[in-house]
Short mmCIF file of C-alpha atoms and ligand atoms in Angstrom, two decimals:
data_model
loop_
_atom_site.label_atom_id
_atom_site.label_comp_id
_atom_site.label_asym_id
_atom_site.label_seq_id
_atom_site.Cartn_x
_atom_site.Cartn_y
_atom_site.Cartn_z
CA MET K 1452 -12.80 -1.03 -24.79
CA GLU K 1453 -15.74 -1.68 -27.19
CA SER K 1454 -16.75 -4.67 -25.12
CA PHE K 1455 -17.34 -2.45 -22.07
CA THR K 1456 -19.96 0.16 -21.17
CA ILE K 1457 -18.45 2.84 -18.94
CA LEU K 1458 -20.65 3.46 -15.89
CA GLY K 1459 -18.61 6.19 -14.21
CA ARG K 1460 -15.26 7.32 -12.89
CA VAL K 1461 -14.25 5.81 -9.55
CA GLY K 1462 -10.74 6.96 -8.96
CA GLU K 1463 -7.83 8.92 -10.16
CA GLY K 1464 -4.31 8.02 -9.24
CA ALA K 1465 -0.81 9.00 -10.11
CA HIS K 1466 -0.78 7.06 -13.36
CA GLY K 1467 -4.26 7.04 -14.73
CA VAL K 1468 -7.99 7.08 -14.34
CA VAL K 1469 -10.08 4.21 -12.95
CA PHE K 1470 -13.56 3.62 -14.39
CA LYS K 1471 -16.43 1.46 -13.31
CA ALA K 1472 -17.59 -0.47 -16.35
CA LYS K 1473 -19.81 -3.30 -17.38
CA HIS K 1474 -18.84 -6.06 -19.73
CA VAL K 1475 -21.18 -6.08 -22.70
CA GLN K 1476 -22.62 -9.51 -23.20
CA VAL K 1477 -25.15 -10.80 -25.64
CA ARG K 1478 -27.17 -12.54 -22.95
CA GLY K 1479 -27.42 -12.18 -19.19
CA ASN K 1480 -25.90 -9.54 -16.95
CA GLY K 1481 -22.50 -8.27 -17.89
CA GLU K 1482 -19.90 -8.41 -15.17
CA VAL K 1483 -19.04 -5.10 -13.47
CA VAL K 1484 -15.32 -4.39 -13.51
CA ALA K 1485 -12.91 -1.57 -12.72
CA LEU K 1486 -10.82 -0.44 -15.66
CA LYS K 1487 -7.56 1.28 -14.83
CA LYS K 1488 -6.58 3.18 -17.93
CA ILE K 1489 -2.95 4.18 -18.11
CA HIS K 1490 -1.93 6.64 -20.77
CA LEU K 1491 1.43 5.73 -22.28
CA LYS K 1492 3.18 9.02 -22.97
CA LYS K 1493 5.45 7.87 -25.72
CA ILE K 1494 4.44 4.58 -27.19
CA ASP K 1495 7.98 4.06 -28.54
CA ASP K 1496 9.41 4.11 -25.01
CA GLY K 1497 7.52 0.90 -24.29
CA ILE K 1498 5.51 0.11 -21.21
CA PRO K 1499 6.84 1.91 -18.10
CA ASN K 1500 8.44 -0.21 -15.40
CA ASN K 1501 5.85 0.50 -12.74
CA ILE K 1502 3.04 -0.73 -15.00
CA LEU K 1503 4.94 -3.87 -15.90
CA ARG K 1504 5.58 -4.44 -12.21
CA GLU K 1505 1.92 -4.06 -11.36
CA ILE K 1506 0.91 -6.54 -14.06
CA LYS K 1507 3.68 -9.05 -13.36
CA THR K 1508 3.25 -9.11 -9.59
CA LEU K 1509 -0.53 -9.29 -9.81
CA GLN K 1510 -0.40 -12.13 -12.29
CA ALA K 1511 1.74 -14.04 -9.81
CA ILE K 1512 -0.50 -13.54 -6.78
CA THR K 1513 -3.96 -12.51 -7.93
CA GLU K 1514 -5.59 -15.78 -6.91
CA HIS K 1515 -5.61 -14.86 -3.21
CA GLU K 1516 -8.88 -13.67 -1.62
CA ASN K 1517 -7.16 -10.63 -0.09
CA ILE K 1518 -5.48 -9.47 -3.30
CA VAL K 1519 -7.48 -7.62 -5.94
CA ARG K 1520 -8.17 -9.78 -8.99
CA LEU K 1521 -6.72 -8.77 -12.30
CA PHE K 1522 -8.89 -10.25 -15.07
CA ASP K 1523 -7.28 -8.90 -18.17
CA VAL K 1524 -4.82 -6.43 -19.70
CA PHE K 1525 -5.35 -4.96 -23.16
CA PRO K 1526 -4.25 -1.95 -25.25
CA ASP K 1527 -6.63 0.89 -26.10
CA GLY K 1528 -5.13 3.38 -28.55
CA SER K 1529 -2.09 4.84 -26.80
CA SER K 1530 -3.28 3.54 -23.42
CA LEU K 1531 -3.04 0.30 -21.59
CA VAL K 1532 -6.09 -0.94 -19.71
CA LEU K 1533 -6.05 -3.19 -16.67
CA ALA K 1534 -9.41 -4.86 -15.93
CA PHE K 1535 -9.92 -5.61 -12.24
CA GLU K 1536 -12.76 -7.00 -10.20
CA TYR K 1537 -14.87 -4.04 -9.11
CA MET K 1538 -14.53 -3.00 -5.47
CA VAL K 1539 -17.18 -0.73 -3.94
CA THR K 1540 -14.95 1.37 -1.71
CA ASP K 1541 -11.55 1.64 -0.06
CA LEU K 1542 -10.33 2.02 3.48
CA SER K 1543 -9.59 5.75 3.19
CA GLU K 1544 -13.22 6.32 2.17
CA ILE K 1545 -14.44 4.22 5.11
CA LEU K 1546 -12.22 6.19 7.49
CA ARG K 1547 -13.55 9.45 6.08
CA SER K 1548 -17.21 8.55 6.14
CA SER K 1549 -17.65 6.62 9.39
CA GLN K 1550 -18.87 8.66 12.33
CA ASN K 1551 -17.74 6.31 15.06
CA THR K 1552 -14.41 4.83 15.94
CA LEU K 1553 -13.72 1.51 14.30
CA PRO K 1554 -12.19 -0.82 16.93
CA GLU K 1555 -14.76 -3.58 16.29
CA VAL K 1556 -14.28 -3.83 12.55
CA SER K 1557 -10.60 -2.89 12.74
CA SER K 1558 -9.61 -6.38 13.83
CA TYR K 1559 -11.38 -7.89 10.79
CA TYR K 1560 -9.68 -5.47 8.44
CA MET K 1561 -6.33 -6.14 10.10
CA ILE K 1562 -6.70 -9.91 9.71
CA MET K 1563 -7.50 -9.55 6.01
CA LEU K 1564 -4.62 -7.11 5.58
CA LEU K 1565 -2.23 -9.51 7.34
CA ARG K 1566 -3.38 -12.42 5.16
CA GLY K 1567 -2.87 -10.40 1.99
CA ILE K 1568 0.59 -9.17 3.05
CA SER K 1569 1.64 -12.57 4.25
CA PHE K 1570 0.70 -14.07 0.86
CA CYS K 1571 2.75 -11.38 -0.92
CA HIS K 1572 5.76 -12.07 1.28
CA GLU K 1573 5.46 -15.85 0.84
CA ASN K 1574 5.71 -15.10 -2.86
CA HIS K 1575 8.74 -12.82 -2.30
CA ILE K 1576 6.84 -9.68 -3.17
CA ILE K 1577 7.12 -6.45 -1.14
CA HIS K 1578 4.16 -4.16 -1.81
CA ARG K 1579 5.95 -0.93 -0.72
CA ASP K 1580 2.92 1.36 -1.00
CA LEU K 1581 0.36 0.18 1.52
CA LYS K 1582 -1.99 2.91 2.71
CA PRO K 1583 -5.76 3.17 3.23
CA ALA K 1584 -6.42 4.34 -0.38
CA ASN K 1585 -4.74 1.21 -1.76
CA LEU K 1586 -6.77 -1.18 0.40
CA LEU K 1587 -9.99 -1.83 -1.47
CA ILE K 1588 -13.20 -3.20 0.05
CA SER K 1589 -15.65 -5.45 -1.82
CA SER K 1590 -19.44 -5.34 -1.53
CA SER K 1591 -19.26 -8.20 0.99
CA GLY K 1592 -16.70 -6.33 3.14
CA GLN K 1593 -13.60 -8.23 1.99
CA LEU K 1594 -10.41 -6.17 2.15
CA LYS K 1595 -8.02 -6.62 -0.78
CA LEU K 1596 -4.58 -5.21 -1.48
CA ALA K 1597 -4.40 -3.16 -4.67
CA ASP K 1598 -2.05 -0.80 -6.52
CA PHE K 1599 1.06 -2.91 -6.99
CA GLY K 1600 2.77 -0.17 -9.04
CA LEU K 1601 5.63 0.06 -6.53
CA ALA K 1602 5.78 -3.64 -5.69
CA ARG K 1603 9.08 -5.47 -5.97
CA VAL K 1604 10.10 -9.04 -6.18
CA MET K 1605 12.66 -9.55 -3.44
CA SER K 1606 16.05 -10.44 -4.70
CA VAL K 1607 17.64 -13.70 -3.65
CA GLU K 1608 21.10 -12.20 -4.02
CA ASN K 1609 21.81 -9.97 -1.05
CA GLU K 1610 23.72 -7.41 -3.03
CA ARG K 1611 20.73 -5.96 -4.84
CA LEU K 1612 19.95 -2.30 -4.05
CA TYR K 1613 16.39 -1.00 -3.98
CA SER K 1614 15.17 2.55 -4.28
CA HIS K 1615 14.35 4.25 -1.00
CA GLN K 1616 12.06 6.72 -2.79
CA VAL K 1617 9.00 4.56 -2.32
CA ALA K 1618 5.75 4.77 -0.39
CA THR K 1619 3.53 7.67 0.43
CA ARG K 1620 5.31 9.86 2.99
CA TRP K 1621 3.14 9.28 6.07
CA TYR K 1622 3.53 5.50 5.72
CA ARG K 1623 7.23 5.45 4.87
CA ALA K 1624 9.30 3.22 7.16
CA PRO K 1625 12.18 4.91 9.07
CA GLU K 1626 14.85 2.83 7.31
CA LEU K 1627 13.60 4.36 4.04
CA LEU K 1628 13.70 7.82 5.61
CA TYR K 1629 17.33 7.14 6.59
CA GLY K 1630 18.06 6.30 2.94
CA SER K 1631 18.41 2.51 3.25
CA ARG K 1632 18.64 0.71 -0.06
CA THR K 1633 18.87 -2.82 1.31
CA TYR K 1634 15.58 -3.04 3.19
CA ASP K 1635 13.23 -5.99 3.16
CA GLU K 1636 9.56 -6.91 3.74
CA GLY K 1637 9.78 -5.14 7.11
CA VAL K 1638 8.72 -1.96 5.30
CA ASP K 1639 5.28 -3.50 4.66
CA LEU K 1640 4.96 -4.29 8.38
CA TRP K 1641 5.60 -0.65 9.15
CA TYR K 1642 2.65 0.36 6.95
CA LEU K 1643 0.61 -2.24 8.75
CA GLY K 1644 1.25 -0.58 12.13
CA CYS K 1645 0.46 2.86 10.70
CA ILE K 1646 -2.81 1.61 9.23
CA PHE K 1647 -3.74 -0.13 12.47
CA ALA K 1648 -3.29 3.07 14.49
CA GLU K 1649 -5.17 5.07 11.87
CA LEU K 1650 -8.13 2.68 12.05
CA ILE K 1651 -8.27 2.96 15.83
CA ASN K 1652 -7.58 6.71 16.12
CA LYS K 1653 -9.31 7.71 12.89
CA SER K 1654 -6.41 9.97 12.05
CA PRO K 1655 -2.98 9.23 10.55
CA LEU K 1656 -0.31 8.33 13.10
CA PHE K 1657 2.65 10.10 11.48
CA PRO K 1658 1.32 12.99 9.36
CA GLY K 1659 4.66 14.58 8.54
CA ASP K 1660 4.23 17.65 6.34
CA SER K 1661 7.52 17.33 4.49
CA ASP K 1662 10.04 14.56 3.80
CA ILE K 1663 12.49 16.11 6.27
CA LYS K 1664 9.88 16.45 9.01
CA GLN K 1665 8.56 12.91 8.52
CA LEU K 1666 11.37 11.26 10.47
CA GLY K 1667 11.03 13.82 13.27
CA CYS K 1668 7.31 13.09 13.40
CA VAL K 1669 7.97 9.34 13.76
CA LEU K 1670 10.72 9.70 16.35
CA SER K 1671 8.81 12.23 18.45
CA ILE K 1672 6.25 9.46 19.07
CA LEU K 1673 8.41 6.33 19.14
CA GLY K 1674 11.50 7.90 20.70
CA THR K 1675 14.99 8.52 19.35
CA PRO K 1676 16.47 5.13 18.41
CA THR K 1677 19.79 3.92 19.76
CA THR K 1678 22.13 1.20 18.55
CA SER K 1679 20.65 -1.10 21.18
CA THR K 1680 17.02 -0.50 20.14
CA TRP K 1681 18.04 -0.48 16.48
CA PRO K 1682 21.25 -2.40 15.72
CA GLY K 1683 22.80 -1.22 12.48
CA LEU K 1684 21.27 2.25 12.80
CA ILE K 1685 24.51 4.17 12.39
CA GLU K 1686 25.37 2.36 9.17
CA LEU K 1687 22.27 3.74 7.42
CA PRO K 1688 23.28 6.11 4.57
CA ASP K 1689 21.61 9.25 5.91
CA TYR K 1690 22.08 8.60 9.63
CA ASN K 1691 24.63 11.40 10.01
CA LYS K 1692 22.61 13.82 7.92
CA ILE K 1693 19.47 13.73 10.03
CA THR K 1694 19.63 13.58 13.79
CA PHE K 1695 16.84 13.99 16.27
CA SER K 1696 18.20 13.55 19.75
CA GLY K 1697 16.43 13.20 23.03
CA PHE K 1698 12.93 12.05 22.13
CA LEU K 1699 11.46 9.64 24.65
CA PRO K 1700 8.97 7.03 23.45
CA ILE K 1701 5.32 7.72 24.21
CA PRO K 1702 3.64 4.72 25.89
CA PHE K 1703 1.61 2.55 23.54
CA GLU K 1704 -1.58 3.12 25.58
CA SER K 1705 -1.31 6.86 24.91
CA ILE K 1706 -0.62 6.45 21.20
CA VAL K 1707 -3.70 4.31 20.56
CA PRO K 1708 -5.84 4.75 23.69
CA ASP K 1709 -8.81 2.83 22.28
CA ALA K 1710 -6.84 -0.32 21.45
CA THR K 1711 -7.12 -3.25 23.83
CA SER K 1712 -4.10 -3.81 26.06
CA GLU K 1713 -3.35 -7.19 24.35
CA VAL K 1714 -2.36 -5.30 21.23
CA GLY K 1715 0.47 -3.52 23.05
CA LYS K 1716 2.00 -6.89 23.98
CA ILE K 1717 2.42 -7.94 20.36
CA LYS K 1718 5.97 -7.21 19.44
P1 LIG X 3031 -2.70 4.71 -8.59
O1 LIG X 3031 -1.44 3.96 -8.78
O2 LIG X 3031 -2.90 5.70 -9.66
O3 LIG X 3031 -2.84 5.24 -7.18
P2 LIG X 3031 -4.76 2.75 -7.86
O4 LIG X 3031 -4.69 1.35 -8.38
O5 LIG X 3031 -4.46 2.97 -6.42
O6 LIG X 3031 -3.89 3.67 -8.83
O7 LIG X 3031 -6.23 3.33 -8.17
C1 LIG X 3031 -6.60 4.66 -7.82
C2 LIG X 3031 -7.96 4.65 -7.11
O8 LIG X 3031 -8.96 4.08 -7.99
C3 LIG X 3031 -8.02 3.77 -5.84
O9 LIG X 3031 -7.59 4.47 -4.69
C4 LIG X 3031 -9.50 3.42 -5.79
O10 LIG X 3031 -10.26 4.47 -5.22
C5 LIG X 3031 -9.89 3.29 -7.27
N1 LIG X 3031 -9.78 1.87 -7.69
C6 LIG X 3031 -8.67 1.22 -8.06
N2 LIG X 3031 -8.90 -0.08 -8.34
C7 LIG X 3031 -10.23 -0.26 -8.15
C8 LIG X 3031 -11.12 -1.40 -8.23
N3 LIG X 3031 -10.67 -2.60 -8.57
N4 LIG X 3031 -12.42 -1.21 -7.94
C9 LIG X 3031 -12.88 0.02 -7.58
N5 LIG X 3031 -12.12 1.11 -7.45
C10 LIG X 3031 -10.80 0.99 -7.72
MG1 LIG X 3032 -3.08 4.14 -5.34
#
């Protein structure tokens, strides 16, 4: 940490504090970076899985222009520090601060988001926690995926079970809400749709206020699924525990009224 001057605190997440800092150099301007400092509770327990995941997945894919760059990882006392390229804001901040609706810029953000996700999936990585606060924006307006603490490398063997306790509630895909443990990169596409609607409407699409109500919130908008709209539905672990019958789907044009009609045709 001695080689950095801390310029301020830019974020606080579940696992640590993020600082804006400048690299101290003998000559010239030091590079501005973001330092994510993660306190390791018990040093003897080793580095927690989620931190290792974040480092390992980022090292595999950090070269892409829509993935945040990880420059370095180093210990600092009983903490571990991840040095990232500094990003001026994130999409949740943009949503909060902009007065107008965002249809114009939304398509640019969506393209960058799609490129980032597509690169992850080509590299067999599921992000599993996409949401506006984890989509960082650079000074030149580039969107980059960040926070790979829940990311997973997809297994080539089909038998592997994943945890369904992932993702921030409002962005959690319905198969996760039904307890699926064999899901795939489709969960990232679900987040993508949620983020798209949020950009257009400027409010979250499925703001469920508890885990139980989240599925009801989703189905009240998209309609109760059937085995023809969702083959394999009844085999999901929690299908019999949670039932919401009789919801009819709301037309796409009413869900995101400001989106162009072409968007509704993309299936
Ligand atoms: P957590 O897993 O704790 O949510 P994140 O990686 O999402 O950690 O970081 C928390 C917050 O810190 C982000 O939402 C963002 O506001 C800020 N942040 C993270 N990385 C950077 C970065 N590279 N540049 C600027 N701010 C960042
Ligand atoms: Mg985060």
